[in-house]
Amino acid sequence: MQRVKKILNDTADVVAETVEGLVLASDGTTRLMDGHRVIVRQPSAREAGRKGKVGLLVGGGSGHEPLFSGLVGQGLADAAVCGNVFAAPSPDAIAAATQDIDDGAGVLYVYGNYAGDVMNFDMGAELAGDEDITVRNVRVRDDVAAAPKERIDDRRGIAGDLFVVKIAGSACESCDTLDEAWRITAKAEANTRSIGVAVSAGSIPETGKPTFELGDDEIEIGMGAHGEPGVSRQKIGPADAVVDQMMAALLPDLPFERGCEVALLINNLGASTMMELLIANRRIRHCLDQAGVGVHRTEIGHFLTTQEMAGYSITLLKLDDELKHHLDAPARSVAYSRG
Amino acid sequence: MADELDAVAVRAMLLQVCTRMIENTDRLTEADQAVGDGDHGIGMRRGFTAARDKLEALEPASVAEVFKTVGTAVMAQTGGASGAVFGTLYRAGATACGDHALDAATFLAFLEQGLAAVQKRGGAVPGAKTMIDALAPAAEAARAAQADGLAAMIRAAADAAQQGVQASRDMIATTGKARTLGERSLGHPDPGAISMQIQLAAMQDYVAGQRED
């Protein structure tokens, strides 16, 4: 198979060069840790005069930019650990980042619920524990297509990461204790649901090969962020029909009942057009109106991508006053600046 | 061959493991594309290339140090579940060896303690279509071959791992990225099990080559 066409240097250097570019794009608000692919806030909360702030560490495989690395900044994460493409970061990097950002109040980890991430972050936390740093985890499990609700721990984290990290960032800025920041973040995670649709595959730069194959006239509902097979492969249909099918899986899962209010995220997996996402948004709003669900905030764009994969995901976060407060709090980073 | 290997010989054996893993990158990529996201081959190449570089620079004082060198390099450089799992396996091996040479008893301890550590880390059980489905039968076969000496034990372990790879075709993935596939993972062997088998086969070939000398 021919390599996917891309403008790169040596493919072995893609992650190092991506991280370097991202730090430069932050205009001095982040730096790279010595010896590790870890992006850290600059100045750190401590350097900025804050004492005893709860640390927020995020991370995962690279290749999904701008997440997670693009969420390091004020009101967001203190550091992001960047693994290789689509592969969890290693325990030594996670431990080093944890030590770097801990200021005595402990560190909250937020990452997607994948076997590799769970193992590596757990090992990183054990290493950090040797230095007497307290760590708590929130693993994002928003993908309703990954497993039935009864097996929610088998669900993966996809674009819902954005909302959970946003709320965790605000909670870690404002809460006095790790346990309180964890409580709010865990509630946000529990209230978040997503589903994706894939139109065509992304590829791993080092192999140059697509991660899956999809016929010219096919789409796949529920496809994972790494091209893990979804729940239904079918002939491509009209946008409204595709959205209806996705919303039918999404709404009853939490459930998002009549009268509730949500934050809505339509995430571009990489190569879809803004036009397609806006057309989807129109139908999503129709479905939400029908279901009696109000929208407090809408995000549309590239957040958790999979290289040149085409398609999008829909995320809903059910809000209460507390979550709304943390969602609306100011944030500044390469990938997300609001308020 | 001698019924035990000293640190220099174990270093040579694990260098062969590294070489064989690097050579099999494309095979592992293809196996992973069938059931996962297709990154297993390059991850393993990255980890075992780092391990090879570290081993080449190492003047080993003990067998344990050789195992630990491989485990640490694989854990730091592979990333993902594979890095955690195979890194844990070799680091557990280091603990198992203590300050002994590698004989049948220590090789058995490497497999059994490695298996226990990997299961504890990943929470996977046999039959879930993971590398454990090659490692667990290998450990079991090694125990059965305890009285036969190191070379026969490694051969028995490698053969059992090969059978484990075949058996994984009939398993449904319930863990890792392949678990979403459910029944669609049927018919494909597990890429992690293939990696485990390649490593044991490389060890077997090294030991067999020693015997011919």
PDB file of N, CA and C in Angstrom, chain A residues 84-92 113-120 122-123 126-127 145-147 151 153-156 204 206-207 209-212 220 222 226-233, chain B residues 25-26 29-30 32-40 42-43 45-46 72 75-85 87-88 91 118 120-123 174-181 184:
ATOM      1  N   ASN A  84       4.064   8.359  22.501  1.00  0.00           N
ATOM      2  CA  ASN A  84       4.278   8.225  21.069  1.00  0.00           C
ATOM      3  C   ASN A  84       2.917   8.259  20.375  1.00  0.00           C
ATOM      4  N   VAL A  85       2.924   8.200  19.050  1.00  0.00           N
ATOM      5  CA  VAL A  85       1.663   8.310  18.327  1.00  0.00           C
ATOM      6  C   VAL A  85       0.726   7.172  18.740  1.00  0.00           C
ATOM      7  N   PHE A  86      -0.432   7.534  19.243  1.00  0.00           N
ATOM      8  CA  PHE A  86      -1.494   6.614  19.658  1.00  0.00           C
ATOM      9  C   PHE A  86      -1.049   5.652  20.766  1.00  0.00           C
ATOM     10  N   ALA A  87       0.012   5.965  21.496  1.00  0.00           N
ATOM     11  CA  ALA A  87       0.496   5.052  22.542  1.00  0.00           C
ATOM     12  C   ALA A  87       0.682   5.828  23.840  1.00  0.00           C
ATOM     13  N   ALA A  88       0.247   5.234  24.937  1.00  0.00           N
ATOM     14  CA  ALA A  88       0.315   5.902  26.236  1.00  0.00           C
ATOM     15  C   ALA A  88       1.748   6.316  26.559  1.00  0.00           C
ATOM     16  N   PRO A  89       1.910   7.418  27.293  1.00  0.00           N
ATOM     17  CA  PRO A  89       3.242   7.829  27.741  1.00  0.00           C
ATOM     18  C   PRO A  89       3.788   6.847  28.776  1.00  0.00           C
ATOM     19  N   SER A  90       5.093   6.906  29.004  1.00  0.00           N
ATOM     20  CA  SER A  90       5.729   5.914  29.875  1.00  0.00           C
ATOM     21  C   SER A  90       5.717   6.380  31.333  1.00  0.00           C
ATOM     22  N   PRO A  91       5.803   5.428  32.275  1.00  0.00           N
ATOM     23  CA  PRO A  91       5.707   5.755  33.703  1.00  0.00           C
ATOM     24  C   PRO A  91       6.759   6.755  34.177  1.00  0.00           C
ATOM     25  N   ASP A  92       7.969   6.674  33.633  1.00  0.00           N
ATOM     26  CA  ASP A  92       9.014   7.589  34.111  1.00  0.00           C
ATOM     27  C   ASP A  92       8.674   9.040  33.766  1.00  0.00           C
ATOM     28  N   ASN A 113      -9.703   6.415  29.138  1.00  0.00           N
ATOM     29  CA  ASN A 113      -9.700   5.072  29.720  1.00  0.00           C
ATOM     30  C   ASN A 113      -9.279   4.018  28.688  1.00  0.00           C
ATOM     31  N   TYR A 114      -7.971   3.902  28.503  1.00  0.00           N
ATOM     32  CA  TYR A 114      -7.404   2.859  27.646  1.00  0.00           C
ATOM     33  C   TYR A 114      -6.475   2.005  28.501  1.00  0.00           C
ATOM     34  N   ALA A 115      -6.400   0.718  28.185  1.00  0.00           N
ATOM     35  CA  ALA A 115      -5.579  -0.200  28.987  1.00  0.00           C
ATOM     36  C   ALA A 115      -4.151   0.337  29.151  1.00  0.00           C
ATOM     37  N   GLY A 116      -3.573   0.819  28.060  1.00  0.00           N
ATOM     38  CA  GLY A 116      -2.191   1.298  28.121  1.00  0.00           C
ATOM     39  C   GLY A 116      -2.047   2.523  29.007  1.00  0.00           C
ATOM     40  N   ASP A 117      -2.986   3.452  28.876  1.00  0.00           N
ATOM     41  CA  ASP A 117      -2.916   4.661  29.712  1.00  0.00           C
ATOM     42  C   ASP A 117      -3.107   4.308  31.183  1.00  0.00           C
ATOM     43  N   VAL A 118      -4.076   3.431  31.469  1.00  0.00           N
ATOM     44  CA  VAL A 118      -4.332   3.054  32.863  1.00  0.00           C
ATOM     45  C   VAL A 118      -3.076   2.436  33.487  1.00  0.00           C
ATOM     46  N   MET A 119      -2.463   1.504  32.777  1.00  0.00           N
ATOM     47  CA  MET A 119      -1.267   0.844  33.326  1.00  0.00           C
ATOM     48  C   MET A 119      -0.130   1.830  33.531  1.00  0.00           C
ATOM     49  N   ASN A 120       0.120   2.656  32.523  1.00  0.00           N
ATOM     50  CA  ASN A 120       1.276   3.563  32.618  1.00  0.00           C
ATOM     51  C   ASN A 120       1.044   4.666  33.643  1.00  0.00           C
ATOM     52  N   ASP A 122      -0.923   4.413  36.259  1.00  0.00           N
ATOM     53  CA  ASP A 122      -0.846   3.761  37.573  1.00  0.00           C
ATOM     54  C   ASP A 122       0.611   3.555  38.001  1.00  0.00           C
ATOM     55  N   MET A 123       1.435   3.119  37.058  1.00  0.00           N
ATOM     56  CA  MET A 123       2.850   2.911  37.385  1.00  0.00           C
ATOM     57  C   MET A 123       3.529   4.247  37.695  1.00  0.00           C
ATOM     58  N   GLU A 126       2.542   5.229  41.152  1.00  0.00           N
ATOM     59  CA  GLU A 126       3.286   4.454  42.164  1.00  0.00           C
ATOM     60  C   GLU A 126       4.688   5.036  42.359  1.00  0.00           C
ATOM     61  N   LEU A 127       5.326   5.391  41.250  1.00  0.00           N
ATOM     62  CA  LEU A 127       6.661   6.009  41.363  1.00  0.00           C
ATOM     63  C   LEU A 127       6.568   7.339  42.108  1.00  0.00           C
ATOM     64  N   ALA A 145     -20.304   3.923  22.338  1.00  0.00           N
ATOM     65  CA  ALA A 145     -20.238   2.822  21.373  1.00  0.00           C
ATOM     66  C   ALA A 145     -19.241   1.748  21.783  1.00  0.00           C
ATOM     67  N   ALA A 146     -18.379   2.071  22.751  1.00  0.00           N
ATOM     68  CA  ALA A 146     -17.282   1.151  23.065  1.00  0.00           C
ATOM     69  C   ALA A 146     -17.739  -0.066  23.854  1.00  0.00           C
ATOM     70  N   ALA A 147     -18.800   0.076  24.628  1.00  0.00           N
ATOM     71  CA  ALA A 147     -19.292  -1.034  25.451  1.00  0.00           C
ATOM     72  C   ALA A 147     -20.672  -0.653  25.962  1.00  0.00           C
ATOM     73  N   ARG A 151     -21.185  -2.182  31.317  1.00  0.00           N
ATOM     74  CA  ARG A 151     -19.728  -2.341  31.390  1.00  0.00           C
ATOM     75  C   ARG A 151     -19.051  -0.996  31.129  1.00  0.00           C
ATOM     76  N   ASP A 153     -16.883   0.627  32.613  1.00  0.00           N
ATOM     77  CA  ASP A 153     -15.423   0.676  32.769  1.00  0.00           C
ATOM     78  C   ASP A 153     -14.679   0.179  31.536  1.00  0.00           C
ATOM     79  N   ASP A 154     -15.410  -0.438  30.616  1.00  0.00           N
ATOM     80  CA  ASP A 154     -14.789  -0.869  29.364  1.00  0.00           C
ATOM     81  C   ASP A 154     -14.898   0.202  28.276  1.00  0.00           C
ATOM     82  N   ARG A 155     -15.505   1.331  28.624  1.00  0.00           N
ATOM     83  CA  ARG A 155     -15.649   2.385  27.610  1.00  0.00           C
ATOM     84  C   ARG A 155     -14.379   3.218  27.504  1.00  0.00           C
ATOM     85  N   ARG A 156     -14.127   3.696  26.290  1.00  0.00           N
ATOM     86  CA  ARG A 156     -12.941   4.514  26.020  1.00  0.00           C
ATOM     87  C   ARG A 156     -13.238   5.989  26.242  1.00  0.00           C
ATOM     88  N   ILE A 204      -0.903   6.140  10.881  1.00  0.00           N
ATOM     89  CA  ILE A 204       0.213   6.345  11.803  1.00  0.00           C
ATOM     90  C   ILE A 204       1.406   6.812  10.972  1.00  0.00           C
ATOM     91  N   GLU A 206       4.553   6.785  11.245  1.00  0.00           N
ATOM     92  CA  GLU A 206       5.714   5.900  11.102  1.00  0.00           C
ATOM     93  C   GLU A 206       5.473   4.733  10.149  1.00  0.00           C
ATOM     94  N   THR A 207       4.240   4.257  10.068  1.00  0.00           N
ATOM     95  CA  THR A 207       3.982   3.159   9.129  1.00  0.00           C
ATOM     96  C   THR A 207       3.483   3.705   7.792  1.00  0.00           C
ATOM     97  N   LYS A 209       0.571   3.915   6.994  1.00  0.00           N
ATOM     98  CA  LYS A 209      -0.593   3.119   6.572  1.00  0.00           C
ATOM     99  C   LYS A 209      -1.836   3.531   7.341  1.00  0.00           C
ATOM    100  N   PRO A 210      -2.983   3.522   6.659  1.00  0.00           N
ATOM    101  CA  PRO A 210      -4.244   3.818   7.358  1.00  0.00           C
ATOM    102  C   PRO A 210      -4.492   2.786   8.458  1.00  0.00           C
ATOM    103  N   THR A 211      -5.152   3.221   9.546  1.00  0.00           N
ATOM    104  CA  THR A 211      -5.374   2.295  10.652  1.00  0.00           C
ATOM    105  C   THR A 211      -6.556   1.349  10.396  1.00  0.00           C
ATOM    106  N   PHE A 212      -7.317   1.627   9.376  1.00  0.00           N
ATOM    107  CA  PHE A 212      -8.401   0.700   9.003  1.00  0.00           C
ATOM    108  C   PHE A 212      -8.811   1.009   7.574  1.00  0.00           C
ATOM    109  N   GLU A 220     -18.725   4.406   9.405  1.00  0.00           N
ATOM    110  CA  GLU A 220     -18.842   3.504  10.554  1.00  0.00           C
ATOM    111  C   GLU A 220     -19.210   4.313  11.791  1.00  0.00           C
ATOM    112  N   GLY A 222     -19.625   4.838  15.664  1.00  0.00           N
ATOM    113  CA  GLY A 222     -19.020   4.316  16.888  1.00  0.00           C
ATOM    114  C   GLY A 222     -17.544   4.009  16.784  1.00  0.00           C
ATOM    115  N   HIS A 226      -8.853   5.774  17.599  1.00  0.00           N
ATOM    116  CA  HIS A 226      -7.678   5.186  16.949  1.00  0.00           C
ATOM    117  C   HIS A 226      -8.093   4.275  15.817  1.00  0.00           C
ATOM    118  N   GLY A 227      -9.364   4.375  15.409  1.00  0.00           N
ATOM    119  CA  GLY A 227      -9.837   3.491  14.367  1.00  0.00           C
ATOM    120  C   GLY A 227     -10.251   2.129  14.891  1.00  0.00           C
ATOM    121  N   GLU A 228     -10.430   2.004  16.208  1.00  0.00           N
ATOM    122  CA  GLU A 228     -10.966   0.747  16.709  1.00  0.00           C
ATOM    123  C   GLU A 228     -12.355   0.594  16.113  1.00  0.00           C
ATOM    124  N   PRO A 229     -12.660  -0.610  15.646  1.00  0.00           N
ATOM    125  CA  PRO A 229     -13.948  -0.790  14.988  1.00  0.00           C
ATOM    126  C   PRO A 229     -15.133  -0.381  15.858  1.00  0.00           C
ATOM    127  N   GLY A 230     -16.162   0.135  15.200  1.00  0.00           N
ATOM    128  CA  GLY A 230     -17.321   0.648  15.926  1.00  0.00           C
ATOM    129  C   GLY A 230     -18.447  -0.351  16.002  1.00  0.00           C
ATOM    130  N   VAL A 231     -19.657   0.150  16.055  1.00  0.00           N
ATOM    131  CA  VAL A 231     -20.790  -0.748  16.252  1.00  0.00           C
ATOM    132  C   VAL A 231     -21.558  -1.037  14.970  1.00  0.00           C
ATOM    133  N   SER A 232     -21.467  -0.136  13.990  1.00  0.00           N
ATOM    134  CA  SER A 232     -22.257  -0.363  12.789  1.00  0.00           C
ATOM    135  C   SER A 232     -21.577   0.234  11.567  1.00  0.00           C
ATOM    136  N   ARG A 233     -21.215  -0.642  10.636  1.00  0.00           N
ATOM    137  CA  ARG A 233     -20.659  -0.168   9.367  1.00  0.00           C
ATOM    138  C   ARG A 233     -21.796  -0.179   8.358  1.00  0.00           C
TER     139      ARG A 233
ATOM    140  N   THR B  25       8.749  -6.281  12.808  1.00  0.00           N
ATOM    141  CA  THR B  25       7.895  -5.092  12.909  1.00  0.00           C
ATOM    142  C   THR B  25       6.680  -5.162  11.974  1.00  0.00           C
ATOM    143  N   ASP B  26       6.925  -5.473  10.704  1.00  0.00           N
ATOM    144  CA  ASP B  26       5.817  -5.451   9.731  1.00  0.00           C
ATOM    145  C   ASP B  26       4.777  -6.531  10.049  1.00  0.00           C
ATOM    146  N   THR B  29       2.747  -5.278  12.909  1.00  0.00           N
ATOM    147  CA  THR B  29       1.866  -4.189  12.461  1.00  0.00           C
ATOM    148  C   THR B  29       0.626  -4.762  11.793  1.00  0.00           C
ATOM    149  N   GLU B  30       0.848  -5.724  10.893  1.00  0.00           N
ATOM    150  CA  GLU B  30      -0.286  -6.301  10.173  1.00  0.00           C
ATOM    151  C   GLU B  30      -1.220  -7.046  11.120  1.00  0.00           C
ATOM    152  N   ASP B  32      -1.732  -6.398  14.208  1.00  0.00           N
ATOM    153  CA  ASP B  32      -2.447  -5.423  15.038  1.00  0.00           C
ATOM    154  C   ASP B  32      -3.485  -4.654  14.227  1.00  0.00           C
ATOM    155  N   GLN B  33      -3.222  -4.474  12.929  1.00  0.00           N
ATOM    156  CA  GLN B  33      -4.226  -3.789  12.102  1.00  0.00           C
ATOM    157  C   GLN B  33      -5.509  -4.604  12.008  1.00  0.00           C
ATOM    158  N   ALA B  34      -5.385  -5.924  12.153  1.00  0.00           N
ATOM    159  CA  ALA B  34      -6.570  -6.774  12.075  1.00  0.00           C
ATOM    160  C   ALA B  34      -7.450  -6.655  13.314  1.00  0.00           C
ATOM    161  N   VAL B  35      -6.851  -6.381  14.460  1.00  0.00           N
ATOM    162  CA  VAL B  35      -7.656  -6.364  15.689  1.00  0.00           C
ATOM    163  C   VAL B  35      -7.527  -5.086  16.521  1.00  0.00           C
ATOM    164  N   GLY B  36      -6.574  -4.224  16.181  1.00  0.00           N
ATOM    165  CA  GLY B  36      -6.363  -3.037  17.013  1.00  0.00           C
ATOM    166  C   GLY B  36      -6.093  -1.828  16.147  1.00  0.00           C
ATOM    167  N   ASP B  37      -5.177  -0.977  16.607  1.00  0.00           N
ATOM    168  CA  ASP B  37      -4.943   0.254  15.865  1.00  0.00           C
ATOM    169  C   ASP B  37      -3.659   0.219  15.036  1.00  0.00           C
ATOM    170  N   GLY B  38      -2.985  -0.921  15.023  1.00  0.00           N
ATOM    171  CA  GLY B  38      -1.859  -1.074  14.109  1.00  0.00           C
ATOM    172  C   GLY B  38      -0.553  -0.483  14.586  1.00  0.00           C
ATOM    173  N   ASP B  39      -0.453  -0.154  15.880  1.00  0.00           N
ATOM    174  CA  ASP B  39       0.795   0.464  16.339  1.00  0.00           C
ATOM    175  C   ASP B  39       1.695  -0.499  17.112  1.00  0.00           C
ATOM    176  N   HIS B  40       1.292  -1.748  17.236  1.00  0.00           N
ATOM    177  CA  HIS B  40       2.070  -2.677  18.065  1.00  0.00           C
ATOM    178  C   HIS B  40       3.482  -2.900  17.502  1.00  0.00           C
ATOM    179  N   ILE B  42       5.452  -0.954  15.529  1.00  0.00           N
ATOM    180  CA  ILE B  42       6.409   0.156  15.698  1.00  0.00           C
ATOM    181  C   ILE B  42       6.716   0.405  17.165  1.00  0.00           C
ATOM    182  N   GLY B  43       5.741   0.144  18.034  1.00  0.00           N
ATOM    183  CA  GLY B  43       5.998   0.298  19.470  1.00  0.00           C
ATOM    184  C   GLY B  43       7.060  -0.687  19.929  1.00  0.00           C
ATOM    185  N   ARG B  45       9.233  -2.184  18.052  1.00  0.00           N
ATOM    186  CA  ARG B  45      10.511  -1.853  17.419  1.00  0.00           C
ATOM    187  C   ARG B  45      11.232  -0.764  18.221  1.00  0.00           C
ATOM    188  N   ARG B  46      10.455   0.239  18.629  1.00  0.00           N
ATOM    189  CA  ARG B  46      11.041   1.346  19.390  1.00  0.00           C
ATOM    190  C   ARG B  46      11.616   0.844  20.715  1.00  0.00           C
ATOM    191  N   THR B  72      13.561  -1.937  31.579  1.00  0.00           N
ATOM    192  CA  THR B  72      13.496  -0.489  31.750  1.00  0.00           C
ATOM    193  C   THR B  72      13.451   0.233  30.400  1.00  0.00           C
ATOM    194  N   MET B  75      10.016  -0.397  28.774  1.00  0.00           N
ATOM    195  CA  MET B  75       8.968   0.355  29.464  1.00  0.00           C
ATOM    196  C   MET B  75       9.018   1.841  29.102  1.00  0.00           C
ATOM    197  N   ALA B  76      10.228   2.399  29.037  1.00  0.00           N
ATOM    198  CA  ALA B  76      10.350   3.843  28.799  1.00  0.00           C
ATOM    199  C   ALA B  76      10.132   4.204  27.336  1.00  0.00           C
ATOM    200  N   GLN B  77      10.495   3.318  26.418  1.00  0.00           N
ATOM    201  CA  GLN B  77      10.512   3.726  25.012  1.00  0.00           C
ATOM    202  C   GLN B  77       9.364   3.172  24.170  1.00  0.00           C
ATOM    203  N   THR B  78       8.753   2.076  24.586  1.00  0.00           N
ATOM    204  CA  THR B  78       7.673   1.507  23.772  1.00  0.00           C
ATOM    205  C   THR B  78       6.421   2.345  23.898  1.00  0.00           C
ATOM    206  N   GLY B  79       6.062   2.648  25.139  1.00  0.00           N
ATOM    207  CA  GLY B  79       4.803   3.338  25.397  1.00  0.00           C
ATOM    208  C   GLY B  79       3.635   2.379  25.268  1.00  0.00           C
ATOM    209  N   GLY B  80       2.448   2.890  25.589  1.00  0.00           N
ATOM    210  CA  GLY B  80       1.232   2.111  25.439  1.00  0.00           C
ATOM    211  C   GLY B  80       1.177   0.922  26.389  1.00  0.00           C
ATOM    212  N   ALA B  81       0.176   0.071  26.157  1.00  0.00           N
ATOM    213  CA  ALA B  81       0.013  -1.117  26.985  1.00  0.00           C
ATOM    214  C   ALA B  81       1.211  -2.055  26.804  1.00  0.00           C
ATOM    215  N   SER B  82       1.705  -2.153  25.580  1.00  0.00           N
ATOM    216  CA  SER B  82       2.810  -3.077  25.307  1.00  0.00           C
ATOM    217  C   SER B  82       4.041  -2.735  26.130  1.00  0.00           C
ATOM    218  N   GLY B  83       4.335  -1.446  26.242  1.00  0.00           N
ATOM    219  CA  GLY B  83       5.510  -1.025  27.008  1.00  0.00           C
ATOM    220  C   GLY B  83       5.365  -1.398  28.471  1.00  0.00           C
ATOM    221  N   ALA B  84       4.179  -1.151  29.016  1.00  0.00           N
ATOM    222  CA  ALA B  84       3.928  -1.472  30.424  1.00  0.00           C
ATOM    223  C   ALA B  84       4.024  -2.978  30.651  1.00  0.00           C
ATOM    224  N   VAL B  85       3.426  -3.737  29.750  1.00  0.00           N
ATOM    225  CA  VAL B  85       3.342  -5.189  29.939  1.00  0.00           C
ATOM    226  C   VAL B  85       4.705  -5.857  29.748  1.00  0.00           C
ATOM    227  N   GLY B  87       7.644  -4.425  29.591  1.00  0.00           N
ATOM    228  CA  GLY B  87       8.590  -3.846  30.545  1.00  0.00           C
ATOM    229  C   GLY B  87       8.458  -4.512  31.907  1.00  0.00           C
ATOM    230  N   THR B  88       7.206  -4.682  32.343  1.00  0.00           N
ATOM    231  CA  THR B  88       6.938  -5.341  33.625  1.00  0.00           C
ATOM    232  C   THR B  88       7.462  -6.773  33.624  1.00  0.00           C
ATOM    233  N   ARG B  91      11.275  -6.735  33.951  1.00  0.00           N
ATOM    234  CA  ARG B  91      11.690  -6.226  35.265  1.00  0.00           C
ATOM    235  C   ARG B  91      11.381  -7.247  36.360  1.00  0.00           C
ATOM    236  N   VAL B 118       2.511  -9.253  35.354  1.00  0.00           N
ATOM    237  CA  VAL B 118       1.750  -8.730  34.205  1.00  0.00           C
ATOM    238  C   VAL B 118       0.246  -8.807  34.490  1.00  0.00           C
ATOM    239  N   LYS B 120      -1.180  -8.779  37.414  1.00  0.00           N
ATOM    240  CA  LYS B 120      -1.503  -7.808  38.450  1.00  0.00           C
ATOM    241  C   LYS B 120      -1.593  -6.411  37.821  1.00  0.00           C
ATOM    242  N   ARG B 121      -0.683  -6.107  36.919  1.00  0.00           N
ATOM    243  CA  ARG B 121      -0.636  -4.781  36.306  1.00  0.00           C
ATOM    244  C   ARG B 121      -1.830  -4.539  35.393  1.00  0.00           C
ATOM    245  N   GLY B 122      -2.103  -5.504  34.531  1.00  0.00           N
ATOM    246  CA  GLY B 122      -3.115  -5.273  33.500  1.00  0.00           C
ATOM    247  C   GLY B 122      -4.496  -5.785  33.867  1.00  0.00           C
ATOM    248  N   GLY B 123      -4.571  -6.637  34.877  1.00  0.00           N
ATOM    249  CA  GLY B 123      -5.867  -7.172  35.280  1.00  0.00           C
ATOM    250  C   GLY B 123      -6.458  -8.176  34.295  1.00  0.00           C
ATOM    251  N   THR B 174     -11.441  -9.188  25.255  1.00  0.00           N
ATOM    252  CA  THR B 174     -12.258  -8.514  26.264  1.00  0.00           C
ATOM    253  C   THR B 174     -11.468  -7.428  26.974  1.00  0.00           C
ATOM    254  N   THR B 175     -10.253  -7.170  26.512  1.00  0.00           N
ATOM    255  CA  THR B 175      -9.445  -6.132  27.129  1.00  0.00           C
ATOM    256  C   THR B 175      -8.646  -5.419  26.047  1.00  0.00           C
ATOM    257  N   GLY B 176      -8.100  -4.261  26.380  1.00  0.00           N
ATOM    258  CA  GLY B 176      -7.278  -3.530  25.418  1.00  0.00           C
ATOM    259  C   GLY B 176      -8.104  -2.971  24.273  1.00  0.00           C
ATOM    260  N   LYS B 177      -7.412  -2.408  23.285  1.00  0.00           N
ATOM    261  CA  LYS B 177      -8.130  -1.737  22.204  1.00  0.00           C
ATOM    262  C   LYS B 177      -8.925  -2.701  21.347  1.00  0.00           C
ATOM    263  N   ALA B 178      -8.552  -3.988  21.350  1.00  0.00           N
ATOM    264  CA  ALA B 178      -9.241  -4.956  20.500  1.00  0.00           C
ATOM    265  C   ALA B 178     -10.599  -5.352  21.063  1.00  0.00           C
ATOM    266  N   ARG B 179     -10.861  -4.986  22.338  1.00  0.00           N
ATOM    267  CA  ARG B 179     -12.073  -5.505  22.968  1.00  0.00           C
ATOM    268  C   ARG B 179     -13.349  -4.998  22.303  1.00  0.00           C
ATOM    269  N   THR B 180     -13.272  -3.818  21.666  1.00  0.00           N
ATOM    270  CA  THR B 180     -14.448  -3.280  20.990  1.00  0.00           C
ATOM    271  C   THR B 180     -14.922  -4.192  19.877  1.00  0.00           C
ATOM    272  N   LEU B 181     -13.975  -4.920  19.282  1.00  0.00           N
ATOM    273  CA  LEU B 181     -14.291  -5.794  18.164  1.00  0.00           C
ATOM    274  C   LEU B 181     -15.215  -6.925  18.561  1.00  0.00           C
ATOM    275  N   ARG B 184     -15.830  -9.924  16.335  1.00  0.00           N
ATOM    276  CA  ARG B 184     -15.117  -9.673  15.073  1.00  0.00           C
ATOM    277  C   ARG B 184     -13.613  -9.908  15.232  1.00  0.00           C
TER     278      ARG B 184
END
